[in-house]
Coordinates of C-alpha atoms in Angstrom, one line a residue:
X7 CA 98.5 114.2 106.2
X8 CA 100.0 116.8 107.2
X9 CA 96.6 118.6 108.2
X10 CA 95.3 122.5 108.8
X11 CA 94.1 123.1 112.2
X12 CA 93.9 126.5 114.6
X13 CA 95.2 126.8 118.1
X14 CA 93.5 128.2 121.3
X15 CA 96.5 129.1 123.7
X16 CA 96.2 128.2 126.8
X17 CA 93.9 131.2 129.2
X18 CA 93.7 131.1 132.5
X19 CA 91.6 133.1 134.7
X20 CA 94.5 132.9 137.3
X21 CA 97.4 133.7 137.4
X22 CA 97.9 130.6 139.2
X23 CA 95.8 127.8 137.4
X24 CA 97.6 125.0 135.7
X25 CA 96.5 123.5 132.3
X26 CA 94.7 119.5 132.3
X27 CA 97.5 119.1 129.1
X28 CA 96.3 120.2 124.9
X29 CA 92.5 119.3 124.2
X30 CA 92.2 118.2 120.1
X31 CA 88.4 118.6 118.8
X32 CA 87.8 116.6 115.9
X33 CA 84.6 117.4 113.9
X34 CA 81.9 115.5 112.2
X35 CA 81.4 114.6 108.4
X36 CA 81.0 117.8 106.2
X37 CA 82.0 119.7 108.7
X38 CA 85.5 121.3 110.2
X39 CA 87.1 123.3 113.0
X40 CA 84.9 126.3 111.7
X41 CA 81.6 124.3 113.7
X42 CA 84.1 124.4 117.2
X43 CA 85.6 127.7 117.4
X44 CA 82.4 128.5 120.4
X45 CA 83.8 125.7 121.8
X46 CA 86.8 126.2 121.8
X47 CA 87.3 129.4 123.5
X48 CA 85.7 128.5 126.5
X49 CA 87.8 124.9 126.5
X50 CA 90.8 127.4 126.2
X51 CA 90.3 128.5 129.4
X52 CA 91.1 124.9 130.7
X53 CA 94.1 123.8 128.2
X54 CA 95.1 124.8 125.2
X55 CA 92.4 123.6 121.5
X56 CA 93.5 122.6 118.8
X57 CA 90.6 122.4 116.2
X58 CA 91.7 119.7 113.4
X59 CA 90.4 119.7 109.7
X60 CA 90.2 115.7 108.6
X61 CA 90.8 115.1 105.3
X62 CA 88.6 116.2 102.3
X63 CA 87.3 118.7 104.9
X64 CA 88.2 122.9 105.6
X65 CA 91.5 123.9 104.5
X66 CA 92.7 119.9 104.8
X67 CA 94.5 118.0 101.8
X68 CA 91.4 116.4 99.2
X69 CA 92.6 112.5 98.7
X70 CA 91.2 109.6 97.4
X71 CA 90.9 107.3 100.0
X72 CA 88.7 107.9 102.7
X73 CA 87.9 105.8 106.0
X74 CA 87.4 106.4 109.6
X75 CA 91.9 104.3 109.5
X76 CA 92.9 106.6 107.7
X77 CA 92.0 109.8 109.8
X78 CA 93.0 108.5 112.7
X79 CA 96.6 108.1 111.0
X80 CA 96.6 111.0 110.2
X81 CA 95.6 112.0 113.7
X82 CA 98.7 109.9 114.8
X83 CA 101.0 111.8 113.0
X84 CA 99.1 115.0 113.8
X85 CA 99.4 114.2 117.4
X86 CA 103.7 113.5 116.7
X87 CA 104.4 116.6 114.7
X88 CA 102.7 118.8 117.6
X89 CA 104.8 116.5 120.0
X90 CA 101.0 116.1 122.0
X91 CA 101.2 113.9 124.6
X92 CA 98.2 111.9 126.4
X93 CA 95.4 114.7 125.0
X94 CA 91.9 115.2 126.1
X95 CA 90.7 114.2 122.8
X96 CA 87.0 115.2 121.8
X97 CA 84.9 113.5 118.8
X98 CA 81.6 114.9 117.4
X99 CA 80.0 112.1 114.4
X100 CA 82.6 110.4 111.9
X101 CA 84.7 112.9 114.1
X102 CA 83.9 110.6 117.9
X103 CA 84.3 107.6 115.3
X104 CA 88.2 108.1 113.9
X105 CA 88.5 108.8 118.0
X106 CA 87.4 105.7 119.8
X107 CA 89.1 104.3 116.7
X108 CA 92.8 106.3 118.6
X109 CA 91.4 104.9 121.9
X110 CA 91.2 101.4 121.0
X111 CA 94.4 100.9 118.5
X112 CA 96.2 103.7 121.3
X113 CA 95.1 101.9 124.1
X114 CA 97.0 104.2 127.1
X115 CA 97.7 107.7 124.7
X116 CA 94.9 109.0 126.1
X117 CA 94.4 111.0 129.1
X118 CA 90.5 111.4 128.3
X119 CA 88.5 110.2 125.7
X120 CA 84.9 112.5 124.3
X121 CA 82.0 110.9 122.4
X122 CA 79.5 113.1 120.8
X123 CA 76.3 111.5 119.5
X124 CA 78.2 108.3 118.1
X125 CA 78.5 104.3 119.4
X126 CA 80.8 102.1 118.4
X127 CA 78.7 99.8 115.9
X128 CA 78.6 100.0 112.0
X129 CA 76.3 103.1 110.2
X130 CA 74.8 103.5 106.7
X131 CA 75.3 107.1 105.0
X132 CA 72.5 108.2 104.6
X133 CA 72.6 112.2 103.4
X134 CA 72.6 111.1 99.3
X135 CA 70.3 114.9 99.9
X136 CA 73.9 116.8 101.6
X137 CA 76.2 115.1 98.5
X138 CA 73.2 116.0 95.9
X139 CA 72.4 120.0 97.3
X140 CA 76.9 120.1 96.7
X141 CA 77.1 118.9 93.5
X142 CA 75.1 120.8 91.4
X143 CA 77.8 123.6 89.2
X144 CA 79.0 126.3 91.1
X145 CA 79.4 128.4 87.7
X146 CA 77.5 131.2 87.2
X147 CA 76.5 132.0 90.6
X148 CA 76.8 135.4 92.2
X149 CA 75.5 135.6 95.4
X150 CA 75.2 132.6 99.1
X151 CA 71.2 133.5 98.5
X152 CA 71.2 132.1 94.8
X153 CA 73.2 128.6 95.5
X154 CA 70.7 127.8 99.6
X155 CA 67.2 128.5 96.9
X156 CA 69.3 126.3 94.7
X157 CA 70.9 124.0 97.3
X158 CA 67.1 123.9 98.8
X159 CA 65.6 122.5 95.4
X160 CA 67.9 119.1 97.2
X161 CA 67.8 119.8 101.6
X162 CA 64.6 121.4 102.1
X163 CA 66.4 121.3 106.5
X164 CA 67.6 124.7 106.9
X165 CA 69.4 124.9 109.6
X166 CA 71.4 121.5 107.1
X167 CA 72.0 124.1 104.7
X168 CA 73.7 126.8 106.8
X169 CA 76.1 124.4 107.8
X170 CA 77.3 123.1 105.1
X171 CA 78.2 126.3 103.6
X172 CA 79.4 127.6 106.2
X173 CA 82.8 124.6 103.8
X174 CA 80.6 127.6 101.2
X175 CA 84.0 129.6 99.8
X176 CA 83.8 132.0 97.4
X177 CA 87.5 133.2 95.9
X178 CA 88.6 136.1 95.1
X179 CA 87.5 136.3 90.6
X180 CA 83.2 136.3 92.5
X181 CA 82.8 132.2 92.6
X182 CA 82.6 130.3 94.4
X183 CA 83.6 126.7 95.6
X184 CA 83.6 124.2 98.4
X185 CA 86.0 123.3 100.3
X186 CA 84.6 120.0 100.7
X187 CA 85.8 117.0 98.7
X188 CA 81.8 115.9 97.1
X189 CA 82.7 114.0 95.0
X190 CA 85.6 112.4 97.2
X191 CA 83.0 112.1 100.4
X192 CA 80.7 110.9 98.0
X193 CA 82.9 107.4 96.6
X194 CA 83.6 106.9 99.9
X195 CA 80.1 106.0 101.1
X196 CA 81.2 103.3 103.4
X197 CA 83.4 104.8 105.9
X198 CA 81.1 104.1 109.2
X199 CA 80.9 100.0 107.1
X200 CA 82.6 98.1 110.2
X201 CA 84.7 101.3 111.1
X202 CA 86.6 99.2 114.0
X203 CA 89.6 97.0 114.3
X204 CA 88.4 93.5 115.7
X205 CA 89.6 93.7 118.9
X206 CA 86.8 96.3 120.9
X207 CA 87.7 97.6 124.3
X208 CA 88.8 100.7 126.0
X209 CA 90.3 100.9 130.0
X210 CA 90.0 105.1 129.4
X211 CA 88.9 107.6 130.8
X212 CA 85.4 108.2 128.8
X213 CA 82.5 110.7 128.9
X214 CA 80.2 110.7 125.9
X215 CA 77.3 112.7 126.1
X216 CA 74.1 112.2 123.2
X217 CA 71.2 114.5 122.3
X218 CA 67.8 112.5 124.1
X219 CA 66.5 113.2 120.6
X220 CA 69.5 112.4 118.7
X221 CA 68.8 109.7 115.9
X222 CA 72.9 108.6 115.8
X223 CA 72.0 106.8 119.8
X224 CA 69.6 103.7 120.8
X225 CA 69.2 102.6 124.3
X226 CA 70.9 100.1 122.3
X227 CA 74.4 101.4 121.9
X228 CA 74.5 102.6 125.4
X229 CA 74.5 99.3 126.3
X230 CA 77.1 99.0 123.5
X231 CA 79.1 101.9 124.9
X232 CA 79.5 100.5 128.5
X233 CA 79.8 96.7 126.6
X234 CA 82.8 98.1 125.2
X235 CA 84.7 100.5 127.7
X236 CA 84.7 100.3 131.3
X237 CA 85.5 103.3 132.4
X238 CA 82.3 105.2 131.1
X239 CA 79.5 107.8 131.7
X240 CA 77.2 108.8 129.8
X241 CA 75.3 111.9 130.4
X242 CA 72.6 112.7 127.4
X243 CA 71.4 116.6 127.2
X244 CA 66.8 116.0 127.3
X245 CA 65.6 117.0 123.4
X246 CA 68.9 117.2 121.8
X247 CA 69.7 116.4 118.3
X248 CA 73.1 115.9 116.9
X249 CA 74.3 119.4 117.5
X250 CA 74.2 120.0 120.7
X251 CA 77.7 121.4 121.2
X252 CA 75.6 124.4 118.8
X253 CA 72.4 123.5 119.6
X254 CA 72.3 122.7 123.4
X255 CA 75.9 124.3 124.5
X256 CA 75.5 125.6 127.8
X257 CA 74.3 122.6 129.0
X258 CA 76.7 120.1 126.7
X259 CA 80.1 122.7 128.2
X260 CA 78.0 122.8 131.8
X261 CA 79.0 118.8 131.0
X262 CA 82.2 119.9 129.5
X263 CA 84.2 121.4 133.2
X264 CA 82.0 119.2 135.3
X265 CA 82.8 115.8 133.9
X266 CA 86.5 115.9 132.1
X267 CA 87.3 120.1 132.8
X268 CA 87.6 120.5 136.7
X269 CA 88.3 116.7 137.2
X270 CA 91.2 117.4 135.3

């Protein structure tokens, strides 16, 4: 599948600065490349940055099938089409699972793997409220405010509603639509159920950045990470949740600068 993407060209801050290579970013479930604009601009100081829309998200095509394996294959196709070799691959949540799957099945391809707040294991699909908040008909709504009011009946969390609404598009006709393939994602409820191949092992240089208050990473997960990755560092942002690239952006970028970008 040909994925939509946004390119942030290498923009060095000095004449003698050399690129550390291409950086590819994979968003999480219900996200898109739009969630990574600020981070991508910051990282472009070190190399060209590609923010991808994964299948059924953003401006990428919709498909009936949605799995970690297929998204890894989409990534492989993207890297081949754009002749990107040995990239730094950053994945958040669902994107982190895709990034780990790609690394497990393509040893030696990545220069560095960066995984944000997700572990190499199964996860339940616990997004009924999110799906419900995007499943009512949008016909007749004339403003985002009215849509948000209706969404709040299903999803009280304002932060998550605003996050979802980054995928809400107003057409030239004035009507609204979701860029997300809501029905397709709703049917892919086993997407995080045993998503990896049988052999799970990596010697790739890996950095995990996790939120100290996140429900996605447990103490057992930290043990699991060190079991499967032989060359790994784990950095925790205290009090951070699942969206630390947004809520704790300064600390997040400082970790990337210290652990990856300045040492590549």
